mmCIF file of C-alpha atoms in Angstrom:
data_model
loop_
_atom_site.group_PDB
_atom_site.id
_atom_site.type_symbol
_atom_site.label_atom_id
_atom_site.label_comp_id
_atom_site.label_asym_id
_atom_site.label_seq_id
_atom_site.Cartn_x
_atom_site.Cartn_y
_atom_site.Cartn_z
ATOM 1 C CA UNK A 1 -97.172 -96.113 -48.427
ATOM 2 C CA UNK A 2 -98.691 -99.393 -47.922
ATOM 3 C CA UNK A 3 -96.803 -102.312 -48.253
ATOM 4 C CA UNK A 4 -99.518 -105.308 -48.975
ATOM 5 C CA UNK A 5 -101.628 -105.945 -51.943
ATOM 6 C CA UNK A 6 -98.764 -104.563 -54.602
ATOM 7 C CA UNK A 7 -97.119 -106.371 -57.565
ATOM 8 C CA UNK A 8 -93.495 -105.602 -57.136
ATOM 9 C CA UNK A 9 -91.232 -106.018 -60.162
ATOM 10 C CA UNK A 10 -87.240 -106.184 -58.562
ATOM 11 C CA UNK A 11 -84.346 -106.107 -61.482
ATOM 12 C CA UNK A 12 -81.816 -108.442 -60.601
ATOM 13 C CA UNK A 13 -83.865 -110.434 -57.958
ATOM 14 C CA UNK A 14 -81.966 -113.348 -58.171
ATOM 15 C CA UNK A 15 -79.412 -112.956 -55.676
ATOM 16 C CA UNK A 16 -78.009 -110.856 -53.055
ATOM 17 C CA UNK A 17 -80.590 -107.761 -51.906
ATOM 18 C CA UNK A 18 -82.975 -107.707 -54.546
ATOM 19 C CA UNK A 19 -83.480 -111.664 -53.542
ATOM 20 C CA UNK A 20 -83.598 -110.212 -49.614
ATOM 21 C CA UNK A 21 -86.774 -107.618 -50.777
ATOM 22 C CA UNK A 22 -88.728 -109.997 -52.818
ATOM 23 C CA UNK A 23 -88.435 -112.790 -49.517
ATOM 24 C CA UNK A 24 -89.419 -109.543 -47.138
ATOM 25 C CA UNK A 25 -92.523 -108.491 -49.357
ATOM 26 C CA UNK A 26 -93.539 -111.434 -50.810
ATOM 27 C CA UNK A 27 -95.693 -112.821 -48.251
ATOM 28 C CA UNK A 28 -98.038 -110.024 -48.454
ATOM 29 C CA UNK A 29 -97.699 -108.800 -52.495
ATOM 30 C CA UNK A 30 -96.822 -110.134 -55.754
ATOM 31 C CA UNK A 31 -93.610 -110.055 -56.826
ATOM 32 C CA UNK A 32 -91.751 -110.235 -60.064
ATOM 33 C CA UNK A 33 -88.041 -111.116 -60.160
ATOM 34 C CA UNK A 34 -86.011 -110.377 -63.404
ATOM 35 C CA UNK A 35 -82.560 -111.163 -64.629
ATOM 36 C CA UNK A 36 -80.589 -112.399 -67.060
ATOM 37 C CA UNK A 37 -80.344 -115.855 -65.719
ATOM 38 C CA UNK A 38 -83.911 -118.407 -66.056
ATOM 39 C CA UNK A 39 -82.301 -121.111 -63.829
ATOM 40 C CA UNK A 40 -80.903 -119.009 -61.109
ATOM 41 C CA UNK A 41 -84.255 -116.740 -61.015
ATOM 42 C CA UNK A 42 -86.074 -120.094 -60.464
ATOM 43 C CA UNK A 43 -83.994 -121.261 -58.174
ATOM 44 C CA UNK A 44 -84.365 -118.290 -56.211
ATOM 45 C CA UNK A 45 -87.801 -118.240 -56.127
ATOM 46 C CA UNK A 46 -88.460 -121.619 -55.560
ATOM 47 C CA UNK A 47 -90.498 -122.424 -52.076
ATOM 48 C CA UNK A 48 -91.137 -118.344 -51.910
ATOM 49 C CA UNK A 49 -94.677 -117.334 -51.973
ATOM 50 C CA UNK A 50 -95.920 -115.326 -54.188
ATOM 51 C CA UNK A 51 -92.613 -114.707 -56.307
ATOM 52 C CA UNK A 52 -93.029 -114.839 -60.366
ATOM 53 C CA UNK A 53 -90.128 -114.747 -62.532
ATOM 54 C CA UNK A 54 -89.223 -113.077 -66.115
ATOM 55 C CA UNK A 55 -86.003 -113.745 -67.938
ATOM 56 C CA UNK A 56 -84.764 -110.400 -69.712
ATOM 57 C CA UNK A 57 -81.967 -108.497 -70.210
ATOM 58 C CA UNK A 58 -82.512 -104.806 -69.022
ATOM 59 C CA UNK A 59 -79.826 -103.187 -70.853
ATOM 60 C CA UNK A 60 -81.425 -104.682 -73.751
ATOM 61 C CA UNK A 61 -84.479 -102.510 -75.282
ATOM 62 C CA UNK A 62 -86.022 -104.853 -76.765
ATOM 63 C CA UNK A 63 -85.939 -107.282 -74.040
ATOM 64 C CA UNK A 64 -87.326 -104.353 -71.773
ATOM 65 C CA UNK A 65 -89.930 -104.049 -74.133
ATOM 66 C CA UNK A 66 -91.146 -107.653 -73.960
ATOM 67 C CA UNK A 67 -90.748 -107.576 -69.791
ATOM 68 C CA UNK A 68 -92.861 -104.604 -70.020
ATOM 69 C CA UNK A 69 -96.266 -106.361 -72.556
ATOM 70 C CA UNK A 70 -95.446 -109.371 -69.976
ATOM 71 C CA UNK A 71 -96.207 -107.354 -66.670
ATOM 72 C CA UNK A 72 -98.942 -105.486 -68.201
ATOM 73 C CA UNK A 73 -100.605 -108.406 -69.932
ATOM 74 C CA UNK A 74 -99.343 -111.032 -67.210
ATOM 75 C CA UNK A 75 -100.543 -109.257 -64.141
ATOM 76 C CA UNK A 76 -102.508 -105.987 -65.172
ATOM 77 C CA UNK A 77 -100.233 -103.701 -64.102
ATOM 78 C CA UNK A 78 -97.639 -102.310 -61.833
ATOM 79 C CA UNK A 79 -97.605 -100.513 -58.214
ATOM 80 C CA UNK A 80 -93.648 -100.374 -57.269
ATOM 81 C CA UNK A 81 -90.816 -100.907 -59.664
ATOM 82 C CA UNK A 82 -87.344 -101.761 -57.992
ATOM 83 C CA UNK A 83 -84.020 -100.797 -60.091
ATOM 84 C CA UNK A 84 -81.818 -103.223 -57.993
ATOM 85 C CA UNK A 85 -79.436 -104.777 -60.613
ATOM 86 C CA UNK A 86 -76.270 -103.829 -60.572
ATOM 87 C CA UNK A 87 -72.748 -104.455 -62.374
ATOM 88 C CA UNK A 88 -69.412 -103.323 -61.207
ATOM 89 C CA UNK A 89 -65.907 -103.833 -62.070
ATOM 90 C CA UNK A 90 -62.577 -103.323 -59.122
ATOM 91 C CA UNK A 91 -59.717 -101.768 -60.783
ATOM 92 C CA UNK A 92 -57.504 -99.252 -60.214
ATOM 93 C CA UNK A 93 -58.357 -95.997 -62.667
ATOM 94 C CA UNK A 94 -54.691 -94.731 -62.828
ATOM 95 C CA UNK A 95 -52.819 -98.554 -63.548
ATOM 96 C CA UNK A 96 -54.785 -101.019 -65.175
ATOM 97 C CA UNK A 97 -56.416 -99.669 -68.240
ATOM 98 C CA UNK A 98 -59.687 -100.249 -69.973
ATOM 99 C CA UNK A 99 -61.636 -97.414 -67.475
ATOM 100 C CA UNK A 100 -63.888 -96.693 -70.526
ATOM 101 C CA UNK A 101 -65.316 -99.783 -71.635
ATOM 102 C CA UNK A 102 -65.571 -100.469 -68.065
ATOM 103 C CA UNK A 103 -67.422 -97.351 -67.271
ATOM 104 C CA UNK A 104 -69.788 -97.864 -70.305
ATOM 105 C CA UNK A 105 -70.759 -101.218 -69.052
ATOM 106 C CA UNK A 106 -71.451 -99.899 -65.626
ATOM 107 C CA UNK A 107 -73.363 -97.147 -66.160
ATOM 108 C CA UNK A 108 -75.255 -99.370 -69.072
ATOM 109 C CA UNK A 109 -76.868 -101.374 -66.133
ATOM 110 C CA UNK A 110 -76.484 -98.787 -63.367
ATOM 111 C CA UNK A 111 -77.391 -95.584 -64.827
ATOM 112 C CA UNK A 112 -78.798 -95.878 -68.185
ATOM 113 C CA UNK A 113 -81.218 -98.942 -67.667
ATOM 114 C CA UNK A 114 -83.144 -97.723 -64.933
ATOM 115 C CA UNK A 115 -84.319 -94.274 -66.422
ATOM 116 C CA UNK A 116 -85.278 -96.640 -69.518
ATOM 117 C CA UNK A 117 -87.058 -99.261 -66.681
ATOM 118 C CA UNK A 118 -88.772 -96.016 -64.887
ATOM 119 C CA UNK A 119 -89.988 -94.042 -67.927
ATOM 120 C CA UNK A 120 -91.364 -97.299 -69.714
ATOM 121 C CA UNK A 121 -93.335 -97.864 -66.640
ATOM 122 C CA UNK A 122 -94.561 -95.161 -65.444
ATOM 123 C CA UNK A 123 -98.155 -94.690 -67.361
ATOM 124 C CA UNK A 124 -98.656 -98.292 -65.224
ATOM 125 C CA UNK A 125 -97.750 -96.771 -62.430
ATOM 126 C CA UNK A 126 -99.635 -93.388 -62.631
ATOM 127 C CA UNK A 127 -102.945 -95.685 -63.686
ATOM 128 C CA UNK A 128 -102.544 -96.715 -59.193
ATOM 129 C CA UNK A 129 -104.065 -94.930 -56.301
ATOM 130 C CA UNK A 130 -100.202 -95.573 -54.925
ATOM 131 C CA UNK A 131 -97.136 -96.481 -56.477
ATOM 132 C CA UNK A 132 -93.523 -96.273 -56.545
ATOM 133 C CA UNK A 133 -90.178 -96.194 -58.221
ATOM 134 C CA UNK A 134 -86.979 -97.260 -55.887
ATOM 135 C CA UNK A 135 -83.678 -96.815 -57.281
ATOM 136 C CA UNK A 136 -80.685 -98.505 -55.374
ATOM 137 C CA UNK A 137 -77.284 -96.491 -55.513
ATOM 138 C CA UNK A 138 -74.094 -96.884 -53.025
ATOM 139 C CA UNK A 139 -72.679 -95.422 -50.334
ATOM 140 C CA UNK A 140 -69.991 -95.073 -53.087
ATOM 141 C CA UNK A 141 -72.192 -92.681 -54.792
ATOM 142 C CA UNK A 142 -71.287 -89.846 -51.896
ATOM 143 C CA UNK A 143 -68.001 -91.308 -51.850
ATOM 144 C CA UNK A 144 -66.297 -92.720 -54.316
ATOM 145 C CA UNK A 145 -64.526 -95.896 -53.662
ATOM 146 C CA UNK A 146 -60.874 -96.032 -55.157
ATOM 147 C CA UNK A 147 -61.152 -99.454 -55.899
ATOM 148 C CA UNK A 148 -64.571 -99.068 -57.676
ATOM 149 C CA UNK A 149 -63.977 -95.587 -59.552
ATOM 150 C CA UNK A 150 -66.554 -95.362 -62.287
ATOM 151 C CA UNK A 151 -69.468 -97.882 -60.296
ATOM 152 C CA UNK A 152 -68.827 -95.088 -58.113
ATOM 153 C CA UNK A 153 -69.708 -92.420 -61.310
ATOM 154 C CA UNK A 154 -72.878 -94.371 -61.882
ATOM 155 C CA UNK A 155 -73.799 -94.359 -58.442
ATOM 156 C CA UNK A 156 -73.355 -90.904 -58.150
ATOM 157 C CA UNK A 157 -75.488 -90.383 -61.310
ATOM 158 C CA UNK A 158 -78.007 -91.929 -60.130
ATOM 159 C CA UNK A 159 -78.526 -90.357 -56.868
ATOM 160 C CA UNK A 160 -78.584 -87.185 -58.700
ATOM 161 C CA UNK A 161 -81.368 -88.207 -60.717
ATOM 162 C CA UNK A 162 -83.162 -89.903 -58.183
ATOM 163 C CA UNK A 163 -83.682 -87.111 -56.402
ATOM 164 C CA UNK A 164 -84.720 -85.166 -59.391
ATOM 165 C CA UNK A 165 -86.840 -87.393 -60.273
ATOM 166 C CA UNK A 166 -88.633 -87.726 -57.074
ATOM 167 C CA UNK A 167 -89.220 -83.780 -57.270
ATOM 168 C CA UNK A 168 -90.366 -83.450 -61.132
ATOM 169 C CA UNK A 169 -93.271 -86.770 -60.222
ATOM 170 C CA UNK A 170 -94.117 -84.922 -56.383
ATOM 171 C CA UNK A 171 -95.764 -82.255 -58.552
ATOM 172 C CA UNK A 172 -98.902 -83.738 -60.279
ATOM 173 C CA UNK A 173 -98.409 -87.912 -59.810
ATOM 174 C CA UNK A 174 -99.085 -90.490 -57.132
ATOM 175 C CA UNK A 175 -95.825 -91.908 -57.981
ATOM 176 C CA UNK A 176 -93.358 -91.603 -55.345
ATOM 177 C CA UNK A 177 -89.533 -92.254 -55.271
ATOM 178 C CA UNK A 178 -87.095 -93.549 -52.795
ATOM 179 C CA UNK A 179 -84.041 -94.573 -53.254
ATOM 180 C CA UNK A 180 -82.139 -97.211 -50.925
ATOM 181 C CA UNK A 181 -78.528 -96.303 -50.342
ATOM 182 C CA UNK A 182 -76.748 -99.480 -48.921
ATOM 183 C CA UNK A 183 -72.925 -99.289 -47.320
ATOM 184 C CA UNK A 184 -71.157 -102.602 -47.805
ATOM 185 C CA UNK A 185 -73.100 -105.581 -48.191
ATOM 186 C CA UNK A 186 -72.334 -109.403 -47.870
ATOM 187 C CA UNK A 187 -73.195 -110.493 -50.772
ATOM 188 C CA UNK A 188 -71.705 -112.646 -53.817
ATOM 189 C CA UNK A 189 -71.569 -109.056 -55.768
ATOM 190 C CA UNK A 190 -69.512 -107.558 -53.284
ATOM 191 C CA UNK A 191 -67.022 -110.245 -52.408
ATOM 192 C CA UNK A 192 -64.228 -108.988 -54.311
ATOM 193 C CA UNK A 193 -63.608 -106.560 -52.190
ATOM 194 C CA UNK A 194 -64.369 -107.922 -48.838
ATOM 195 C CA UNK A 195 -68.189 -107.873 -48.567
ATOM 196 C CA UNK A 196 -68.599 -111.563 -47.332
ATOM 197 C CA UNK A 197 -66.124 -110.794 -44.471
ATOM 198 C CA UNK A 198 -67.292 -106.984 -43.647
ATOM 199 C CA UNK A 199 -70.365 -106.360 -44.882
ATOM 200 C CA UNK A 200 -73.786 -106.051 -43.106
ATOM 201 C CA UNK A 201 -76.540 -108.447 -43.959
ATOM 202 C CA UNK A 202 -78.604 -108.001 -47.308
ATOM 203 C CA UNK A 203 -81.636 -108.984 -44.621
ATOM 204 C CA UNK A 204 -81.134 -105.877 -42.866
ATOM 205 C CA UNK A 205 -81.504 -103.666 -46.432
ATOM 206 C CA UNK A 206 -84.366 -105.276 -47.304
ATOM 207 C CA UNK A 207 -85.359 -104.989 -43.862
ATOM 208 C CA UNK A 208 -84.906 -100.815 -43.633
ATOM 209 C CA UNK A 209 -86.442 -100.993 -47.296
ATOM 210 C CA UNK A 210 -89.757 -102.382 -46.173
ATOM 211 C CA UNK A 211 -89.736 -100.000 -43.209
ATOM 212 C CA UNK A 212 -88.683 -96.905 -45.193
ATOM 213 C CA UNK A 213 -91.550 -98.322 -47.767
ATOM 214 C CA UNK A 214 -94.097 -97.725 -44.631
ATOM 215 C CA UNK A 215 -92.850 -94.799 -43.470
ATOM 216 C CA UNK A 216 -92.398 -92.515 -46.591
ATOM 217 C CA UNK A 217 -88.749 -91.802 -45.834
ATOM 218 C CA UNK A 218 -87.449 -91.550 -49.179
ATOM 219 C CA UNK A 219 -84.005 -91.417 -48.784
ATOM 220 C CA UNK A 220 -82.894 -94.694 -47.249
ATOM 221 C CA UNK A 221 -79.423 -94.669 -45.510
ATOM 222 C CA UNK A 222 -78.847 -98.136 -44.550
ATOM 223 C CA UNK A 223 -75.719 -98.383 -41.813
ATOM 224 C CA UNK A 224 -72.788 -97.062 -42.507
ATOM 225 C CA UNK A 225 -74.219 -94.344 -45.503
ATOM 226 C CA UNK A 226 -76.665 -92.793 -42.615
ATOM 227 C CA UNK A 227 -73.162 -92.010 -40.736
ATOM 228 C CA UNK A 228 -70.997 -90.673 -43.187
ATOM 229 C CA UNK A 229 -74.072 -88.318 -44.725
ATOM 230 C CA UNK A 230 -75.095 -87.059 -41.108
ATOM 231 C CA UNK A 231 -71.669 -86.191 -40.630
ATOM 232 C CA UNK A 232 -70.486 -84.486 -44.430
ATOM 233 C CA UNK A 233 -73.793 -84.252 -46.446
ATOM 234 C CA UNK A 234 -76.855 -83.564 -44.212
ATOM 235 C CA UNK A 235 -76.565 -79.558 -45.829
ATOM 236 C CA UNK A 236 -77.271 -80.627 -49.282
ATOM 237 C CA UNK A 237 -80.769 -80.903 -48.816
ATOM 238 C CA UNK A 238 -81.186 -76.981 -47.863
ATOM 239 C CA UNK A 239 -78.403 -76.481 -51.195
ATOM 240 C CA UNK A 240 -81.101 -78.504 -53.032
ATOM 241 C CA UNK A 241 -83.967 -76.682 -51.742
ATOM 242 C CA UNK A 242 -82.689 -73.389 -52.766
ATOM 243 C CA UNK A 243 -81.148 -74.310 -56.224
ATOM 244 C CA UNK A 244 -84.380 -75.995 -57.068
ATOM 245 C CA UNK A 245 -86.888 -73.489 -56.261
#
């Protein structure tokens, strides 16, 4: 699809890789960073051409609501909506208790919040020639990670309905959907457990985002993720297929 021309909302563009896509498109679209935080999302997007921010809450409905009269009102509609935000707790599931609030809060921002996101703006992005929705799960979603059990659940979750998703739309819409599927990443989010020291760069994401963007390939295995799926997982597609048809 093309990449120029588009206004871009990115959840949790702040930091980390939604703050890596916004700097990679924003030269060449308009883009909308949202979080929770005002100062850090103008911080971020200070000196960055073409970046515009909104402070809201997106496991909040009514703040959802608001972001959504904002972008329609604002800047007259939508072309690709990023569900980058993320929240994730490291415990162990078996010793330290709590796995159920925890799992609740995860999937509130993980799971829940971008169906809500995608099916509140959708009739924006159906009114384009071309648009798109990109959801951003895990390598932990095809493997769960033992010191991230239930952001592993969401991510799971939400590969599964990404890719159902991306069939229903395929049908009668110009809305297509990708989803970006990053291994370990060296970000703030990910230095509890050793992302500053072993992850990749959130650069090269954003980087295999834009070119995935360009390319139509909507399954985007960053590093690591293409590995382990060409090796365990490349079968599911035919499973898929068949199931689905």
């Amino acid at each position: 699809m093309n990449t120029t021309n588009n206004t871009i909302l990115i959840t949790g563009g702040g930091s980390g890789i939604g703050l890596e896509i916004a700097k990679a498109l924003s030269p060449a679209n308009k883009i909308i960073i949202v979080g929770r935080n005002k100062e850090k999302l103008d911080a971020a997007a200070k000196g960055l051409e073409n970046v515009f921010t909104i402070q809201a809450d997106i496991t909040n409905e009514n703040d959802i609501n608001r972001l959504y009269e904002e972008v329609k009102t604002t800047f007259g509609g939508l072309n690709i909506l990023i569900n980058n935000a993320g929240n994730a707790y490291v415990y162990n599931i078996a010793n330290d208790g709590d796995a159920y609030s925890k799992a609740v809060a995860e999937f509130t921002t993980n799971y829940f919040a971008p169906i809500r996101l995608s099916e509140k703006f959708l009739p924006l992005l159906k009114q384009q020639n071309e648009a798109a929705i990109v959801n951003v799960s895990s390598i932990v979603g095809f493997v769960p990670g033992a010191n991230l059990p239930t952001y592993s659940d969401s991510k799971a979750a939400l590969h599964s309905h990404t890719k159902l998703l991306r069939y229903e739309l395929a049908k009668d819409t110009n809305v297509k959907v990708f989803e970006l599927m990053p291994p370990l990443v060296a970000t703030d989010f990910s230095a509890e457990i050793g992302g500053k020291e072993n992850g990749i760069p959130a650069s090269d994401v954003a980087n295999d985002l834009v070119k995935a963007l360009q390319e139509d390939i909507y399954e985007i295995r960053v590093g690591n993720t293409g590995l382990l799926y060409d090796n365990f997982f490349a079968a599911t597609e035919g499973a898929f297929a068949t199931f689905n048809n």
